[in-house]
Coordinates of N, CA, C and O in Angstrom, one line a residue:
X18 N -13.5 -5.7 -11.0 CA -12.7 -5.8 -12.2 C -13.7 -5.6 -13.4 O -14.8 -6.0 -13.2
X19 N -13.3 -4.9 -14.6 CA -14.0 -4.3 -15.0 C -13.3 -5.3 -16.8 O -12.2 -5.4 -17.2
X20 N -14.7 -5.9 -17.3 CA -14.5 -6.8 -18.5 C -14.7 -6.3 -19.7 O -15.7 -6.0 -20.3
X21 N -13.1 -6.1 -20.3 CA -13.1 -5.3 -21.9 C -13.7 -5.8 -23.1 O -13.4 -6.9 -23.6
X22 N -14.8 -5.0 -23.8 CA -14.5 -5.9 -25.1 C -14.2 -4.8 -26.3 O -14.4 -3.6 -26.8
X23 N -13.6 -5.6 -26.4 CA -12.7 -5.5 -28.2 C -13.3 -4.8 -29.0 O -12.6 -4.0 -29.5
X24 N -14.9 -4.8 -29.4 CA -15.5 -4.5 -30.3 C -16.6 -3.2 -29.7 O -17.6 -2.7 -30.2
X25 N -15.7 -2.9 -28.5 CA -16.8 -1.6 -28.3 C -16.3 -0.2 -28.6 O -15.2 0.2 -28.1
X26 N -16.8 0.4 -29.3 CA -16.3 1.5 -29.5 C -16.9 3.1 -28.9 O -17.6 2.9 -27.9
X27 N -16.9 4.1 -29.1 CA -17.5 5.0 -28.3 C -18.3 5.5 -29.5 O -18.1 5.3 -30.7
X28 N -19.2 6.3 -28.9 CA -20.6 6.7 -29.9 C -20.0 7.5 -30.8 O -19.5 8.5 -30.2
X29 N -20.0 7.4 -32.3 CA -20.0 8.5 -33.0 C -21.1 9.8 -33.5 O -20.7 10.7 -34.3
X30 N -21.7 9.8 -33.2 CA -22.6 11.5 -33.1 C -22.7 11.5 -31.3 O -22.5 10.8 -30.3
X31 N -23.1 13.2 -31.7 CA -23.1 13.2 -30.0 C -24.7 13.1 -29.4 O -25.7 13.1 -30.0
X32 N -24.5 13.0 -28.2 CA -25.9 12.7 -27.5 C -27.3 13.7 -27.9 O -27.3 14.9 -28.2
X33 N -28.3 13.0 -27.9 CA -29.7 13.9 -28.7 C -29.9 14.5 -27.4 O -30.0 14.0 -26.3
X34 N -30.2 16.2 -28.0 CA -30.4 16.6 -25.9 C -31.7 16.1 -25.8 O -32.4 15.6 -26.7
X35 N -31.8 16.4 -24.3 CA -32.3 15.5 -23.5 C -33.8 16.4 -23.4 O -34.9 16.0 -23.0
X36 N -33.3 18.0 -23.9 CA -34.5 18.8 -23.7 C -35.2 19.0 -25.7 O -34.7 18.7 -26.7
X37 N -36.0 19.4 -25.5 CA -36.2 19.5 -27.1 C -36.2 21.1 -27.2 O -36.7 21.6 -26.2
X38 N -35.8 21.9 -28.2 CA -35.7 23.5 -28.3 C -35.7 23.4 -29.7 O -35.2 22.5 -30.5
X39 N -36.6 24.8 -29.8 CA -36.7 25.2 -31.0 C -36.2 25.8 -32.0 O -36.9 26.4 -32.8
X40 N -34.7 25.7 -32.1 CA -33.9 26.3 -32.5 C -32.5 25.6 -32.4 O -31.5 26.1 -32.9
X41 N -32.5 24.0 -31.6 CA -31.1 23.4 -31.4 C -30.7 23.6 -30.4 O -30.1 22.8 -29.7
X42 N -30.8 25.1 -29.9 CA -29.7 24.7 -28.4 C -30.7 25.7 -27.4 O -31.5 26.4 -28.0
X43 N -30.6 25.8 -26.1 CA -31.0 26.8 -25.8 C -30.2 28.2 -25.4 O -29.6 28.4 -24.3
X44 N -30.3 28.9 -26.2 CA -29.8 30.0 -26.0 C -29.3 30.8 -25.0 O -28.2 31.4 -25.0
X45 N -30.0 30.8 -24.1 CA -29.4 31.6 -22.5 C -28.5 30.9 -21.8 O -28.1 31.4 -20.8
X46 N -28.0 29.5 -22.1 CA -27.5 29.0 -21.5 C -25.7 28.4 -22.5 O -24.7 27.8 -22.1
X47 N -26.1 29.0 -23.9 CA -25.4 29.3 -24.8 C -24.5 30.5 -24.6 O -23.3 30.7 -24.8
X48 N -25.4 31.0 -24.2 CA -24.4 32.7 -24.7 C -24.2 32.6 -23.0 O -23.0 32.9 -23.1
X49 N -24.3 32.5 -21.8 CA -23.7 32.8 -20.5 C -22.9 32.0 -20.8 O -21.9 32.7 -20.8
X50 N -22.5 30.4 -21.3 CA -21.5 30.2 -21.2 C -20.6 30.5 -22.4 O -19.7 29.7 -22.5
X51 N -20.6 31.2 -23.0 CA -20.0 31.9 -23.9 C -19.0 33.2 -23.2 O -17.8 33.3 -23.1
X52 N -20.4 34.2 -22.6 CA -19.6 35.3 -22.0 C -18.8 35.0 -21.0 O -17.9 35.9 -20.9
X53 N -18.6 33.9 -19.9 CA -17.9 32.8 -19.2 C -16.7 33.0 -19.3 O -15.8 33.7 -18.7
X54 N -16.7 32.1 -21.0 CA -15.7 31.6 -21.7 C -14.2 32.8 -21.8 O -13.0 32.8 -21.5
X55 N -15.6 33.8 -22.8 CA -14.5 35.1 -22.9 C -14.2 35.4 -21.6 O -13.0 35.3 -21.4
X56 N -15.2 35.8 -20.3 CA -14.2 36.5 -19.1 C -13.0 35.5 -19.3 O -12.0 36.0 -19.8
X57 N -13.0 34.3 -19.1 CA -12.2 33.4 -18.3 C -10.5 33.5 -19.4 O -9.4 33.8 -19.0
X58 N -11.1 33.3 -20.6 CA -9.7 33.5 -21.7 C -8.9 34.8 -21.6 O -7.7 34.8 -21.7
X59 N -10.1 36.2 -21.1 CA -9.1 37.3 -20.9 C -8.8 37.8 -19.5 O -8.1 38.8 -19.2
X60 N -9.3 37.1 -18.8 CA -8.4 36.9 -17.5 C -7.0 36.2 -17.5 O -5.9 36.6 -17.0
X61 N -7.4 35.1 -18.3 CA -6.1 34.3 -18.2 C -5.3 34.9 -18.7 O -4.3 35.2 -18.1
X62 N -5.7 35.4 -20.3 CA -4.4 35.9 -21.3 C -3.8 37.3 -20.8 O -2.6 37.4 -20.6
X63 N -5.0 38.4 -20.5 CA -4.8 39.7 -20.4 C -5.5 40.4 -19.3 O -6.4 41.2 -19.4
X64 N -4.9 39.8 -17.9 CA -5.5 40.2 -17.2 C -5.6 41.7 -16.7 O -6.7 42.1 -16.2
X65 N -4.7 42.3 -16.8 CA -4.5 43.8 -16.4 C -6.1 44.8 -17.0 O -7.0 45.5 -16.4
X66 N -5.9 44.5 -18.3 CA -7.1 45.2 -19.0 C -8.4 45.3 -18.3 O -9.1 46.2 -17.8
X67 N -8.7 43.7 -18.6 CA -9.9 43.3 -17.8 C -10.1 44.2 -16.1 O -11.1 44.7 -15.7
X68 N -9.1 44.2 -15.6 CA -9.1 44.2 -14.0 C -9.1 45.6 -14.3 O -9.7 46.1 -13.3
X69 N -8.8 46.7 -15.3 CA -8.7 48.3 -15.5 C -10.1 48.6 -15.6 O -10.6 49.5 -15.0
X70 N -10.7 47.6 -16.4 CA -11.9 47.7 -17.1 C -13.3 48.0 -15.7 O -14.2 48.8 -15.7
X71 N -12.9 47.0 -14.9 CA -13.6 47.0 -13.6 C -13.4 48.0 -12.7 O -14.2 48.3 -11.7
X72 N -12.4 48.6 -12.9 CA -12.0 49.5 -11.5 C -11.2 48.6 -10.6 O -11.1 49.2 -9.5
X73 N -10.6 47.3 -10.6 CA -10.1 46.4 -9.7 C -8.7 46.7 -9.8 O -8.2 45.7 -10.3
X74 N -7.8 47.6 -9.7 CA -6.0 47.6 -10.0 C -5.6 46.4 -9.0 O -6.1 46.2 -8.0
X75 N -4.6 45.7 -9.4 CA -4.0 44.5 -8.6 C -2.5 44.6 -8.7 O -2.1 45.2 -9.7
X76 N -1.7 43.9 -7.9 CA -0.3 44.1 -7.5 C 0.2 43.3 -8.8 O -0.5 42.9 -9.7
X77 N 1.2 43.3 -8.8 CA 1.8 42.1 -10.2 C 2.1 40.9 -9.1 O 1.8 39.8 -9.7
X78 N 2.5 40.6 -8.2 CA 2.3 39.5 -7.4 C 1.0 38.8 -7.5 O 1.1 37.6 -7.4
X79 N -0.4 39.4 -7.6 CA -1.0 38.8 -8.1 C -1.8 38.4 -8.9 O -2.8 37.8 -8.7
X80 N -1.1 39.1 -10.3 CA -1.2 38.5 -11.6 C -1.9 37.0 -12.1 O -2.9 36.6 -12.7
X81 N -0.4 36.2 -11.3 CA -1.1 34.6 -11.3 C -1.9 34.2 -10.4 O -2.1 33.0 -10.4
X82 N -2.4 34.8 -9.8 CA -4.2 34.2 -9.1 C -5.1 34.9 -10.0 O -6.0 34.2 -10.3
X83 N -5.0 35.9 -10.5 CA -5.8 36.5 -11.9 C -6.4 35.5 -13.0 O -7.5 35.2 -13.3
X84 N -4.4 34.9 -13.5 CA -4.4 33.9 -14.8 C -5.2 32.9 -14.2 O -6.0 32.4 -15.0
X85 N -5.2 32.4 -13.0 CA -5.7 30.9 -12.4 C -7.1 31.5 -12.5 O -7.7 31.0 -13.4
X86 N -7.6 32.1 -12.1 CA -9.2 32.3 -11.8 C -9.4 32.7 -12.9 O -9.7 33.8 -12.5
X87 N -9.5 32.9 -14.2 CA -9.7 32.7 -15.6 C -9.8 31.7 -16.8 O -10.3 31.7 -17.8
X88 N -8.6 30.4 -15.8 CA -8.5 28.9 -15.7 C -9.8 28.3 -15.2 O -10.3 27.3 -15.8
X89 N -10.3 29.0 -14.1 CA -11.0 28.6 -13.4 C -12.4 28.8 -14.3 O -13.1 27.8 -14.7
X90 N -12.8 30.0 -14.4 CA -13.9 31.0 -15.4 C -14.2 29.8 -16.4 O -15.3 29.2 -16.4
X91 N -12.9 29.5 -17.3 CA -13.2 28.5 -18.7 C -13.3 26.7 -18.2 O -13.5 25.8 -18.9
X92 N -13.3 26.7 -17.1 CA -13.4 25.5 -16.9 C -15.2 25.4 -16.0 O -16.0 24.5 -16.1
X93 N -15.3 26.3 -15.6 CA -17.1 26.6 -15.3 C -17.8 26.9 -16.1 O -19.0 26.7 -16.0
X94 N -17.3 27.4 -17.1 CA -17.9 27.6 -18.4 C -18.2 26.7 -19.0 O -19.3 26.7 -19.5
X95 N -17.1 25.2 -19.2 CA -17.8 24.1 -19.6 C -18.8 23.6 -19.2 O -19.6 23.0 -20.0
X96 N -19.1 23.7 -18.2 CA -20.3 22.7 -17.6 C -21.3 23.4 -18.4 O -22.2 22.7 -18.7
X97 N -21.5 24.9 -18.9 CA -22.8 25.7 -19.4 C -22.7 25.0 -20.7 O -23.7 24.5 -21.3
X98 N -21.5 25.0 -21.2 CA -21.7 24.5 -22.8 C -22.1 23.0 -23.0 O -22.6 22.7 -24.0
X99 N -21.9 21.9 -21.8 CA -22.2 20.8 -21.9 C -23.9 20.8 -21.8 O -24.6 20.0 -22.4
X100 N -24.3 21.7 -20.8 CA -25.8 21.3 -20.5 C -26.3 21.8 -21.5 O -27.2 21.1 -22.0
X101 N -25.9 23.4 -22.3 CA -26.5 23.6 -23.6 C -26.4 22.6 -25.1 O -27.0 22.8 -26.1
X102 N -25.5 21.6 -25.1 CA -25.5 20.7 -25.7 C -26.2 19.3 -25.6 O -26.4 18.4 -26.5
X103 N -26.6 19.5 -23.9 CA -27.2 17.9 -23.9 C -28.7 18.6 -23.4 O -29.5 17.7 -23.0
X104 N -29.1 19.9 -23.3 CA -30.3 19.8 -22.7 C -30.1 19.9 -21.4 O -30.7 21.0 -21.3
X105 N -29.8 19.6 -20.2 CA -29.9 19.3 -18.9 C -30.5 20.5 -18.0 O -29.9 21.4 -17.5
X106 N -31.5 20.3 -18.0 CA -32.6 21.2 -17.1 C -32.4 21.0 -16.1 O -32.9 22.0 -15.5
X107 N -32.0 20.2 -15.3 CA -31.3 20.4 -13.4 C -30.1 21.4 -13.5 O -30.1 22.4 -12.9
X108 N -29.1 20.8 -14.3 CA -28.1 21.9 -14.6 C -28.8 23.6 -14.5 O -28.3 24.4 -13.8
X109 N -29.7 23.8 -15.2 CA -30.0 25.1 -15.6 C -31.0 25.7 -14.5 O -30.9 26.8 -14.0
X110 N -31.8 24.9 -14.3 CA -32.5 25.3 -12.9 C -31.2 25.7 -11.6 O -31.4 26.7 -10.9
X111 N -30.2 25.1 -11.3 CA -29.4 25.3 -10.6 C -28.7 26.5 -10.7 O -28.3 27.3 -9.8
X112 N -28.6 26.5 -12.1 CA -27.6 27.8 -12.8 C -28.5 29.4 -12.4 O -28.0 30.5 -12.2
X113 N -29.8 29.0 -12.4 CA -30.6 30.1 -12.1 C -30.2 30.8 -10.6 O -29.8 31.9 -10.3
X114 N -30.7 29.6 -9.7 CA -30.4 30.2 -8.4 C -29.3 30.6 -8.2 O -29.2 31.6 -7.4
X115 N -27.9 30.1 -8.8 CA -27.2 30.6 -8.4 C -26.3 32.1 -8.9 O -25.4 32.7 -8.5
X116 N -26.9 32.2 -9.6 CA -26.6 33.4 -11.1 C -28.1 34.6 -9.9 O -27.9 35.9 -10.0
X117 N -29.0 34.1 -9.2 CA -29.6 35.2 -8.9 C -28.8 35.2 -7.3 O -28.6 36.2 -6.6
X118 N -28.4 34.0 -7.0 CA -27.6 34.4 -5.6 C -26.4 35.4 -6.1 O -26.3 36.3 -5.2
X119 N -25.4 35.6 -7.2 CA -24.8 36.3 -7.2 C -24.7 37.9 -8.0 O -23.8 38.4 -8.7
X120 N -26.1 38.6 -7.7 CA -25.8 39.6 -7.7 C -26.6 40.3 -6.1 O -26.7 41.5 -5.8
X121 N -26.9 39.4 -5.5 CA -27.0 39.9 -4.5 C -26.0 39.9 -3.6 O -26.0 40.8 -2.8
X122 N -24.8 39.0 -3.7 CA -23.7 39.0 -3.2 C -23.0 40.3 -3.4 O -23.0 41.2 -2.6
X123 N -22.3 40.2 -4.9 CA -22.4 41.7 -5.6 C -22.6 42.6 -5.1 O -21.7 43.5 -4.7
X124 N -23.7 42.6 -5.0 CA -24.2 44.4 -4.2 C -23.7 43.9 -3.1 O -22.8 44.7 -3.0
X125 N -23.7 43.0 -2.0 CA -23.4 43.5 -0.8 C -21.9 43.9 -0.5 O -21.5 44.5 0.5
X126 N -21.3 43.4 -1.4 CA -19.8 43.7 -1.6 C -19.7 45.0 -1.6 O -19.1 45.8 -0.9
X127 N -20.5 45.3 -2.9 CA -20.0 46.6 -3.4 C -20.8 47.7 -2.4 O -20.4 48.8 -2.6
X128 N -21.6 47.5 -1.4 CA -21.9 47.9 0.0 C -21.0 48.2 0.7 O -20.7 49.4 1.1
X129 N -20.3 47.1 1.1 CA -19.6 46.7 2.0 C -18.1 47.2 1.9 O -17.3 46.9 2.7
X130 N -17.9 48.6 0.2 CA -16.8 48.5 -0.5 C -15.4 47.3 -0.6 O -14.2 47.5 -0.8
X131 N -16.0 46.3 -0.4 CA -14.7 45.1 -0.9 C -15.0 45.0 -2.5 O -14.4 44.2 -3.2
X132 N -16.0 45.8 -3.2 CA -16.0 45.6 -4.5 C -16.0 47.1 -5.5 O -16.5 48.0 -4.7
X133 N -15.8 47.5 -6.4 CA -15.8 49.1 -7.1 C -17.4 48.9 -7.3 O -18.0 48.0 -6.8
X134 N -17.9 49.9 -7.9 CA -19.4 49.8 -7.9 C -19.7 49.2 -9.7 O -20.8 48.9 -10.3
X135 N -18.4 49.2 -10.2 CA -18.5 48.7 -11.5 C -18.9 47.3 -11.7 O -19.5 46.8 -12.7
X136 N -18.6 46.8 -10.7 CA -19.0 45.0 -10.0 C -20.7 44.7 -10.6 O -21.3 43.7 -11.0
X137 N -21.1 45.9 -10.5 CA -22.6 45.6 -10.3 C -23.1 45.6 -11.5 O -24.2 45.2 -11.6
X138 N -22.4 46.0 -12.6 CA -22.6 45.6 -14.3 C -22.5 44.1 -14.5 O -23.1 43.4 -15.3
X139 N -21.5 43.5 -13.5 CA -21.3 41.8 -13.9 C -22.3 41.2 -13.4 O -22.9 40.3 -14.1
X140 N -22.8 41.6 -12.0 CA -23.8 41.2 -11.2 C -25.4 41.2 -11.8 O -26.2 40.2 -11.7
X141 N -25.6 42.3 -12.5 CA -27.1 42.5 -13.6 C -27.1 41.7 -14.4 O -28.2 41.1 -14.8
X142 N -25.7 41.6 -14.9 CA -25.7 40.7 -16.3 C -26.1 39.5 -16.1 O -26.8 39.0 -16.9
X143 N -25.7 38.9 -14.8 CA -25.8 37.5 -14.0 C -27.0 37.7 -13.7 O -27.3 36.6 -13.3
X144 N -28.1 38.5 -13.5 CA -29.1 38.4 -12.8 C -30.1 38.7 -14.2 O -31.2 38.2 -14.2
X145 N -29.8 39.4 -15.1 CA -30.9 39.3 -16.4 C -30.2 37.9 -17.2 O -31.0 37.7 -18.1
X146 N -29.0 36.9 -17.3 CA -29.2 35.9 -17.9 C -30.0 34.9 -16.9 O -30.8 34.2 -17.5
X147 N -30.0 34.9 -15.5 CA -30.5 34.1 -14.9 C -32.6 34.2 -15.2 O -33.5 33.4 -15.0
X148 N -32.7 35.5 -15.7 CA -34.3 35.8 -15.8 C -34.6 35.3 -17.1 O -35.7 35.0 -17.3
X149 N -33.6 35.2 -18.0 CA -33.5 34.4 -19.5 C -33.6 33.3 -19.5 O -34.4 32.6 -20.3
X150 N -32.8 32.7 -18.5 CA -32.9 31.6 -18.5 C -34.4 30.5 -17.5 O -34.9 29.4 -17.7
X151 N -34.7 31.5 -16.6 CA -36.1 31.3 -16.1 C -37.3 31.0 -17.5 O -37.9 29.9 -17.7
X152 N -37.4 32.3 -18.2 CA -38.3 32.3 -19.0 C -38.2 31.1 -20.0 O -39.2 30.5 -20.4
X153 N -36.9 30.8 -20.6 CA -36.7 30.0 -21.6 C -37.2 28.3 -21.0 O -37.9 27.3 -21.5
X154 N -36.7 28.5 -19.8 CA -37.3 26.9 -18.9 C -38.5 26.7 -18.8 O -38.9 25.6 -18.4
X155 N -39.6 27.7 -19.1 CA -40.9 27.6 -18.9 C -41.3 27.2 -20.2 O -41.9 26.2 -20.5
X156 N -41.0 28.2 -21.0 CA -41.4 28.2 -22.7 C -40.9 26.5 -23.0 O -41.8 25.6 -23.1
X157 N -40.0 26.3 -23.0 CA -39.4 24.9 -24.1 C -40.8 23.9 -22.7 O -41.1 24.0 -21.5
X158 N -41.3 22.9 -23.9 CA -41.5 21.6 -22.8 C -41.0 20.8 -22.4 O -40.1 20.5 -23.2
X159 N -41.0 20.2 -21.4 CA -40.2 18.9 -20.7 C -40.5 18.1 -21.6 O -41.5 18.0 -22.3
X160 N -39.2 17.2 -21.7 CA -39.0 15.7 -22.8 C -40.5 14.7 -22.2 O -40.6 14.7 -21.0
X161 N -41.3 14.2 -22.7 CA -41.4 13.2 -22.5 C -41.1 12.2 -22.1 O -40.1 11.9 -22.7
X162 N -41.5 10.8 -20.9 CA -41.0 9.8 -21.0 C -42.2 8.9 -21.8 O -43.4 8.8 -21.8
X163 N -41.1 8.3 -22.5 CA -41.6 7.0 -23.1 C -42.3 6.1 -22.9 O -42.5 5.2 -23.8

């Protein structure tokens, strides 16, 4: 059982990140989850374009697995905007491996033709923010403890 009090309120400013950067936020982990954001909004809104844009044509049956995995896009996208807000260097060390696991995936797809070869522009992109984000984790220092 969990004991309320009356006089507690929730923090008004938001958390000081946890990493220190020279500039406020760090950037590579800014702008991927940015570009995230956009895939994820124009999947949802306008998927057809997007999916033209790739070389991917899709049935109109499934349109709505499109809009849903665009749902999905903006909702992974937060977790980048939260760690670029609070600093979290596990978050981003994570984000690396897995941003360089997926353009090797990528290509094997697009190998394997389950993907157009246009796949492999999303794949680079994921694989030079993940070397941005390598570099930037080195440059900034670790916090201090107290």
């Amino acid at each position: 059982m969990t004991v309320s009090d009356p006089d507690w309120r929730a923090p008004v400013d938001p958390p000081t990140p946890v990493t220190p950067v020279p500039f406020g936020k760090p950037w590579s982990i800014w702008a991927w989850g940015g570009l995230i954001s956009s895939a994820g909004l124009a999947l949802a809104v306008a998927p057809r374009p997007v999916l033209t844009l790739l070389h991917a044509p899709v049935e109109t049956a499934s349109l709505p697995w499109v809009r849903f995995v665009g749902l999905v896009l903006l909702a992974y996208a937060m977790g980048y905007h939260v760690a670029g807000w609070t600093g979290q260097r596990t978050y981003m060390r994570a984000s690396v491996v897995l941003r360089v696991f997926s353009v090797v995936v990528i290509g094997a797809f697009v190998l394997l033709d389950w993907l157009p070869k246009a796949w492999l522009a999303v794949g680079l992109a994921d694989f030079a923010g993940a070397v941005w984000t390598t570099l930037e984790l080195r440059w900034r220092p670790k916090p201090k403890a107290a």
